[in-house]
Short mmCIF file of C-alpha atoms in Angstrom, two decimals:
data_model
loop_
_atom_site.label_atom_id
_atom_site.label_comp_id
_atom_site.label_asym_id
_atom_site.label_seq_id
_atom_site.Cartn_x
_atom_site.Cartn_y
_atom_site.Cartn_z
CA MET A 1 123.05 -1.76 -159.91
CA TRP A 2 121.58 -3.33 -162.84
CA THR A 3 121.96 -7.00 -161.19
CA ARG A 4 119.85 -5.86 -158.23
CA VAL A 5 117.29 -4.53 -160.40
CA ALA A 6 117.27 -7.83 -162.31
CA MET A 7 117.54 -10.30 -159.30
CA SER A 8 114.46 -7.86 -157.99
CA MET A 9 112.36 -8.37 -161.11
CA LEU A 10 113.18 -11.99 -161.05
CA LEU A 11 112.03 -12.63 -157.59
CA LEU A 12 108.83 -10.86 -158.26
CA TYR A 13 107.85 -12.80 -161.25
CA GLN A 14 108.72 -16.10 -160.24
CA GLN A 15 106.34 -16.33 -157.10
CA SER A 16 103.66 -19.28 -157.01
CA PRO A 17 100.55 -18.80 -159.12
CA GLN A 18 98.36 -18.30 -156.03
CA GLN A 19 98.34 -18.08 -152.09
CA LYS A 20 95.80 -18.38 -149.56
CA VAL A 21 95.93 -16.36 -146.38
CA ASP A 22 93.71 -16.67 -143.43
CA CYS A 23 92.34 -13.55 -141.95
CA ARG A 24 89.95 -12.55 -139.11
CA ASP A 25 88.32 -9.02 -138.55
CA SER A 26 89.44 -7.01 -135.99
CA ILE A 27 86.62 -4.49 -136.30
CA ALA A 28 85.51 -2.97 -132.80
CA ALA A 29 81.89 -1.99 -131.99
CA PRO A 30 81.67 1.48 -130.77
CA ASP A 31 80.99 2.02 -127.09
CA SER A 32 77.45 3.25 -126.54
CA ALA A 33 78.10 4.87 -123.19
CA SER A 34 80.74 7.27 -124.79
CA GLU A 35 79.17 8.00 -127.94
CA SER A 36 75.94 10.22 -128.74
CA PRO A 37 73.12 8.13 -129.95
CA ASP A 38 73.26 9.90 -133.44
CA ALA A 39 76.90 8.54 -133.99
CA ILE A 40 75.83 5.01 -132.96
CA GLU A 41 72.90 5.09 -135.38
CA CYS A 42 75.42 6.21 -138.20
CA LEU A 43 77.94 3.71 -137.55
CA GLN A 44 75.55 1.00 -137.51
CA GLY A 45 75.27 1.38 -141.16
CA PHE A 46 78.81 0.41 -141.69
CA LEU A 47 79.72 -2.23 -139.19
CA TRP A 48 79.44 -5.98 -139.44
CA LYS A 49 79.83 -9.04 -137.13
CA PRO A 50 83.49 -9.77 -137.10
CA ALA A 51 84.24 -13.31 -138.77
CA ALA A 52 87.14 -15.17 -140.05
CA PHE A 53 87.46 -15.09 -143.76
CA THR A 54 90.21 -16.30 -146.28
CA ALA A 55 92.02 -13.79 -148.75
CA THR A 56 93.49 -14.98 -152.25
CA VAL A 57 96.93 -13.22 -153.27
CA THR A 58 97.58 -13.82 -157.23
CA PRO A 59 100.71 -12.46 -158.55
CA GLN A 60 100.46 -10.75 -161.60
CA THR A 61 103.02 -12.51 -163.71
CA PRO A 62 103.72 -11.33 -167.31
CA ALA A 63 104.43 -14.28 -170.00
CA GLU A 64 108.01 -15.07 -170.74
CA ASP A 65 110.19 -12.42 -171.90
CA ASP A 66 107.55 -9.88 -171.57
CA SER A 67 108.09 -6.70 -169.25
CA PRO A 68 105.66 -5.79 -166.91
CA VAL A 69 104.79 -2.64 -169.11
CA ALA A 70 104.68 -4.74 -172.42
CA ALA A 71 102.40 -7.23 -170.63
CA GLY A 72 100.20 -4.14 -169.22
CA ILE A 73 100.82 -4.98 -165.60
CA ASP A 74 101.54 -2.20 -163.26
CA PHE A 75 100.78 -4.04 -160.17
CA ASP A 76 102.56 -6.94 -158.31
CA ALA A 77 99.54 -9.07 -156.98
CA GLU A 78 95.89 -8.85 -156.89
CA VAL A 79 94.41 -9.69 -153.52
CA SER A 80 90.84 -10.65 -153.37
CA PHE A 81 88.39 -11.55 -150.24
CA PRO A 82 84.96 -11.50 -149.40
CA SER A 83 83.00 -8.51 -148.88
CA PRO A 84 81.90 -7.94 -145.23
CA ARG A 85 78.61 -6.42 -146.01
CA PRO A 86 75.91 -6.84 -148.79
CA GLY A 87 75.74 -4.31 -151.75
CA PRO A 88 76.32 -3.77 -155.49
CA GLY A 89 79.77 -5.22 -155.62
CA GLY A 90 81.00 -8.53 -155.38
CA ASP A 91 84.41 -9.90 -153.91
CA VAL A 92 86.52 -6.98 -152.86
CA VAL A 93 89.87 -6.51 -155.23
CA LEU A 94 92.93 -4.90 -154.03
CA GLU A 95 95.94 -3.88 -156.34
CA TRP A 96 99.05 -4.35 -154.38
CA ARG A 97 101.91 -2.48 -155.35
CA LYS A 98 104.86 -3.91 -153.31
CA ALA A 99 107.38 -1.45 -151.39
CA ARG A 100 110.45 -0.66 -153.31
CA GLU A 101 113.63 1.61 -153.20
CA ASP A 102 115.59 2.60 -156.06
CA ASN A 103 113.26 0.27 -157.93
CA VAL A 104 113.96 -2.64 -155.95
CA LEU A 105 111.85 -4.67 -153.75
CA CYS A 106 112.27 -3.93 -150.16
CA THR A 107 113.09 -7.16 -148.26
CA ASP A 108 112.46 -5.85 -144.67
CA ASP A 109 108.82 -5.72 -143.17
CA CYS A 110 107.60 -2.02 -144.67
CA PRO A 111 104.36 -0.12 -143.76
CA ALA A 112 101.16 -0.15 -145.88
CA VAL A 113 98.75 2.18 -146.99
CA ILE A 114 95.22 1.19 -148.31
CA VAL A 115 94.60 3.86 -150.79
CA VAL A 116 91.05 4.61 -151.99
CA HIS A 117 90.41 6.18 -155.45
CA GLU A 118 88.14 8.99 -156.91
CA SER A 119 85.13 8.37 -158.69
CA GLY A 120 86.55 8.38 -162.23
CA ARG A 121 86.09 4.99 -164.04
CA SER A 122 89.99 4.63 -164.77
CA MET A 123 90.63 5.24 -160.92
CA ALA A 124 93.81 7.45 -162.52
CA ALA A 125 94.41 9.34 -159.65
CA GLY A 126 94.43 6.62 -156.93
CA ARG A 127 96.54 4.79 -158.97
CA THR A 128 99.00 7.36 -159.73
CA ILE A 129 99.44 8.04 -156.07
CA ALA A 130 99.78 4.06 -155.25
CA ARG A 131 102.47 3.78 -158.13
CA ALA A 132 104.44 6.73 -156.68
CA LEU A 133 104.19 5.92 -152.86
CA CYS A 134 105.23 2.37 -153.53
CA ARG A 135 108.47 3.50 -154.56
CA THR A 136 109.17 5.21 -151.38
CA GLY A 137 109.43 2.00 -149.64
CA VAL A 138 105.76 1.50 -148.50
CA HIS A 139 103.39 -0.89 -149.65
CA THR A 140 100.17 0.23 -151.36
CA LEU A 141 96.64 -1.72 -151.74
CA LEU A 142 94.40 0.04 -153.80
CA VAL A 143 90.95 -0.81 -153.35
CA GLN A 144 88.71 -1.04 -156.38
CA LEU A 145 85.16 0.24 -154.95
CA PRO A 146 81.81 -1.54 -156.01
CA GLY A 147 81.35 -0.59 -159.54
CA TYR A 148 84.76 -0.32 -160.64
CA GLY A 149 87.45 -2.28 -162.04
CA ARG A 150 87.03 -5.86 -161.61
CA ARG A 151 83.67 -4.98 -159.52
CA SER A 152 81.89 -3.12 -162.35
CA ALA A 153 80.10 -6.20 -163.51
CA GLY A 154 77.04 -5.32 -161.33
CA ARG A 155 77.50 -1.56 -161.68
CA LYS A 156 74.42 0.19 -161.93
CA ASP A 157 74.14 3.44 -164.01
CA SER A 158 71.42 5.17 -161.91
CA GLU A 159 72.45 6.37 -158.52
CA GLN A 160 70.08 4.11 -156.94
CA HIS A 161 72.76 2.12 -154.79
CA LEU A 162 74.76 5.29 -153.96
CA VAL A 163 74.42 4.94 -150.24
CA GLU A 164 74.43 1.04 -150.17
CA GLY A 165 77.53 1.23 -152.52
CA LEU A 166 79.47 3.79 -150.10
CA GLN A 167 78.47 1.67 -147.14
CA GLN A 168 79.67 -1.39 -148.59
CA GLY A 169 83.08 0.31 -149.89
CA VAL A 170 83.52 1.54 -146.41
CA ALA A 171 83.42 -1.76 -145.10
CA ASP A 172 85.58 -3.05 -147.50
CA THR A 173 88.29 -0.51 -146.81
CA ARG A 174 88.29 -1.43 -143.00
CA ARG A 175 88.54 -5.00 -143.94
CA ALA A 176 91.51 -4.38 -146.07
CA ALA A 177 93.54 -3.15 -143.30
CA ASP A 178 93.14 -6.51 -141.52
CA VAL A 179 94.09 -8.14 -144.50
CA ALA A 180 97.26 -6.12 -145.15
CA ARG A 181 98.51 -7.22 -141.53
CA ARG A 182 98.55 -10.72 -142.95
CA LEU A 183 100.62 -10.46 -146.22
CA GLU A 184 104.08 -11.24 -146.30
CA GLY A 185 106.40 -7.99 -145.89
CA VAL A 186 104.28 -5.72 -144.18
CA ASP A 187 104.59 -4.09 -140.95
CA GLY A 188 101.24 -4.71 -139.53
CA ASN A 189 101.83 -1.91 -136.84
CA ARG A 190 101.75 0.47 -139.57
CA ILE A 191 98.74 0.32 -141.82
CA SER A 192 97.25 3.52 -142.96
CA VAL A 193 94.51 4.78 -145.21
CA LEU A 194 94.49 7.53 -147.99
CA GLY A 195 91.44 8.43 -149.96
CA VAL A 196 91.24 11.01 -152.89
CA SER A 197 87.99 12.74 -153.62
CA LEU A 198 85.26 10.21 -153.42
CA GLY A 199 88.17 7.88 -151.96
CA GLY A 200 88.55 10.71 -149.28
CA PHE A 201 84.93 10.31 -148.16
CA VAL A 202 85.23 6.51 -147.70
CA ALA A 203 88.49 7.00 -146.10
CA THR A 204 86.81 9.35 -143.45
CA LEU A 205 84.10 7.01 -143.01
CA ALA A 206 86.41 4.09 -142.73
CA GLY A 207 88.78 5.57 -140.30
CA SER A 208 86.04 6.69 -138.09
CA LEU A 209 84.73 3.29 -137.37
CA ASP A 210 87.33 2.24 -134.89
CA ASP A 211 90.91 2.73 -134.31
CA GLY A 212 91.89 0.17 -137.19
CA PHE A 213 94.30 2.65 -139.08
CA ASP A 214 97.69 4.00 -137.66
CA GLN A 215 97.40 7.05 -139.97
CA HIS A 216 94.65 8.58 -142.10
CA PHE A 217 95.33 10.86 -145.07
CA ILE A 218 92.28 12.56 -146.75
CA LEU A 219 92.56 14.25 -150.00
CA MET A 220 90.00 16.85 -151.54
CA ALA A 221 86.96 15.70 -149.39
CA GLY A 222 84.81 17.19 -146.77
CA ALA A 223 81.62 16.98 -144.73
CA ASP A 224 78.14 18.49 -144.75
CA LEU A 225 76.73 16.41 -147.73
CA PRO A 226 73.76 18.97 -148.35
CA MET A 227 76.07 21.81 -148.70
CA MET A 228 78.24 19.72 -151.03
CA PHE A 229 75.13 18.95 -152.97
CA ARG A 230 73.90 22.55 -153.12
CA ASP A 231 77.17 24.35 -154.14
CA GLY A 232 79.20 21.46 -155.54
CA GLN A 233 79.99 21.79 -159.45
CA ARG A 234 80.96 19.23 -161.91
CA GLU A 235 81.24 15.68 -160.83
CA VAL A 236 78.93 16.49 -157.77
CA ALA A 237 76.41 18.39 -159.79
CA GLN A 238 76.27 15.36 -162.18
CA LEU A 239 75.54 13.29 -159.15
CA ARG A 240 73.08 15.62 -157.68
CA GLU A 241 70.86 15.43 -160.90
CA LYS A 242 71.14 11.80 -160.83
CA THR A 243 70.17 11.26 -157.51
CA GLU A 244 67.41 13.94 -157.37
CA ALA A 245 65.68 11.83 -160.07
CA LEU A 246 65.13 9.20 -157.35
CA HIS A 247 65.11 11.44 -154.02
CA SER A 248 64.05 14.87 -153.14
CA GLY A 249 63.51 17.44 -150.54
CA GLU A 250 63.41 15.98 -147.18
CA GLU A 251 63.80 12.38 -148.39
CA LEU A 252 67.11 13.29 -150.09
CA LEU A 253 68.47 14.71 -146.94
CA LYS A 254 67.49 11.50 -144.89
CA TYR A 255 69.07 9.61 -147.52
CA LEU A 256 72.50 11.29 -147.42
CA ARG A 257 72.41 11.45 -143.93
CA ARG A 258 73.13 7.84 -143.63
CA ILE A 259 76.80 8.70 -145.00
CA GLU A 260 77.24 11.88 -143.34
CA PRO A 261 80.76 12.23 -142.26
CA SER A 262 80.27 14.91 -139.71
CA ARG A 263 78.04 12.46 -137.70
CA ILE A 264 81.09 10.31 -137.02
CA ALA A 265 84.55 11.88 -137.79
CA HIS A 266 84.95 13.38 -134.58
CA ARG A 267 85.98 9.72 -133.86
CA LEU A 268 89.39 10.08 -136.07
CA PRO A 269 92.51 10.93 -134.15
CA ALA A 270 93.23 14.40 -134.93
CA ASP A 271 97.14 13.85 -134.06
CA ARG A 272 96.84 11.02 -136.79
CA THR A 273 95.12 12.45 -139.26
CA VAL A 274 96.07 14.93 -142.42
CA LEU A 275 93.63 16.45 -144.69
CA TYR A 276 94.88 18.12 -148.18
CA THR A 277 92.56 20.64 -149.44
CA ALA A 278 92.22 22.49 -153.02
CA MET A 279 91.70 26.25 -151.99
CA PHE A 280 89.74 26.73 -155.18
CA ASP A 281 87.80 23.65 -155.26
CA VAL A 282 84.56 23.76 -157.02
CA VAL A 283 83.76 20.31 -156.83
CA VAL A 284 84.01 20.01 -153.04
CA PRO A 285 83.46 23.30 -151.76
CA PRO A 286 86.35 24.57 -149.32
CA ALA A 287 83.39 25.23 -146.78
CA CYS A 288 82.91 21.67 -146.73
CA SER A 289 86.85 20.52 -146.23
CA ASP A 290 86.47 23.29 -143.36
CA ARG A 291 83.46 21.53 -141.67
CA LEU A 292 85.40 18.22 -141.77
CA ALA A 293 88.58 19.60 -140.29
CA GLU A 294 86.47 21.35 -137.42
CA THR A 295 84.74 17.97 -136.76
CA ILE A 296 87.96 16.33 -136.31
CA GLY A 297 89.54 18.99 -134.70
CA LEU A 298 92.47 19.42 -136.73
CA ALA A 299 95.42 21.60 -135.97
CA PRO A 300 96.81 24.11 -138.56
CA ASP A 301 99.68 22.06 -139.12
CA HIS A 302 97.58 18.91 -140.09
CA ILE A 303 95.55 20.97 -142.99
CA ILE A 304 97.51 21.24 -145.82
CA ARG A 305 95.96 24.08 -148.02
CA MET A 306 97.12 23.89 -151.92
CA PRO A 307 96.32 26.80 -154.28
CA CYS A 308 94.58 24.87 -156.96
CA GLY A 309 91.13 23.75 -158.02
CA HIS A 310 89.84 20.04 -157.82
CA HIS A 311 91.39 18.68 -160.71
CA SER A 312 94.49 20.85 -160.94
CA ALA A 313 95.84 19.58 -157.71
CA VAL A 314 97.52 16.61 -159.72
CA ALA A 315 100.25 18.99 -159.83
CA PHE A 316 100.62 18.60 -156.17
CA LEU A 317 100.39 14.90 -156.33
CA LEU A 318 104.19 14.45 -155.73
CA PRO A 319 104.63 16.59 -152.98
CA MET A 320 101.61 15.10 -151.34
CA VAL A 321 103.04 11.52 -151.69
CA VAL A 322 106.51 12.91 -150.31
CA ASP A 323 104.77 14.13 -147.23
CA VAL A 324 102.57 11.07 -146.86
CA SER A 325 105.57 8.75 -147.00
CA ALA A 326 107.62 11.00 -144.47
CA ARG A 327 104.60 10.75 -142.19
CA VAL A 328 104.10 7.07 -142.72
CA THR A 329 107.65 5.95 -142.16
CA SER A 330 108.38 7.81 -139.42
CA SER A 331 105.58 7.18 -137.12
CA ALA A 332 103.98 3.90 -135.69
CA LYS A 333 100.64 4.06 -133.90
#
């Protein structure tokens, strides 16, 4: 056992310093004949012209004789590439945690999940999910949204760029799927997306652009942003206060409408989407989650209702990871 672990670590940390990977967007434009003008208008705020681009994979190698923990490293490689849309963030940064079983790197092609973190500056929930999920034989690539992690240099303290940042983050998340398909050891037919809280809204919108993901996992998110802004507490109340300093009344409603999930979430495949909701959520009210489930058309067995609040849902992270892993590894698009 220890020999296998040692060999796995040796292979991990003796990689070449950097690799360039040629990629191309597969984003598909919506069919205006089968979509409503309202959905088309909303989608235009996220889409971009497909192009060829290059991703850079940089292994995170600790100094000689250092363990990964001692070196402060908890992911295997950083993957960076140009953002497809202008916005407050620069190049996209992904934290790649490679698939493992029994702490040994997998050698066969494995599915991958694009993980989109919450609004906390440390991205703790998203990173916790990514760490746990990669130990179940699934690659995880955590997207650092504009204003977070390595992309925080251009972050604005005001909410002036709320919509623009989310539109960019949604496009970044969708492009990340095309990058994942080009990475060594990744099963290109099984690329899914998972978002928690803020990331849940991003994952909803990214998955609604086209059929770019195998499965969609939405945690503690919803639809009907005016309702959420009116009734949401804690983080949402703080966001509302900052946003209302810049936009109010009808102007605010028009501003939020540009990123309203209910305008395009009907495009998510109901049979390949799972919504995890907190029954006592005061941040994203359950009524907002119900609105999203109704828009998608989710069956009851694709709605996981947890007896907790928004933040106490941390107690259910392990069961959620186990459920996500089982769905990802047993199914393909």
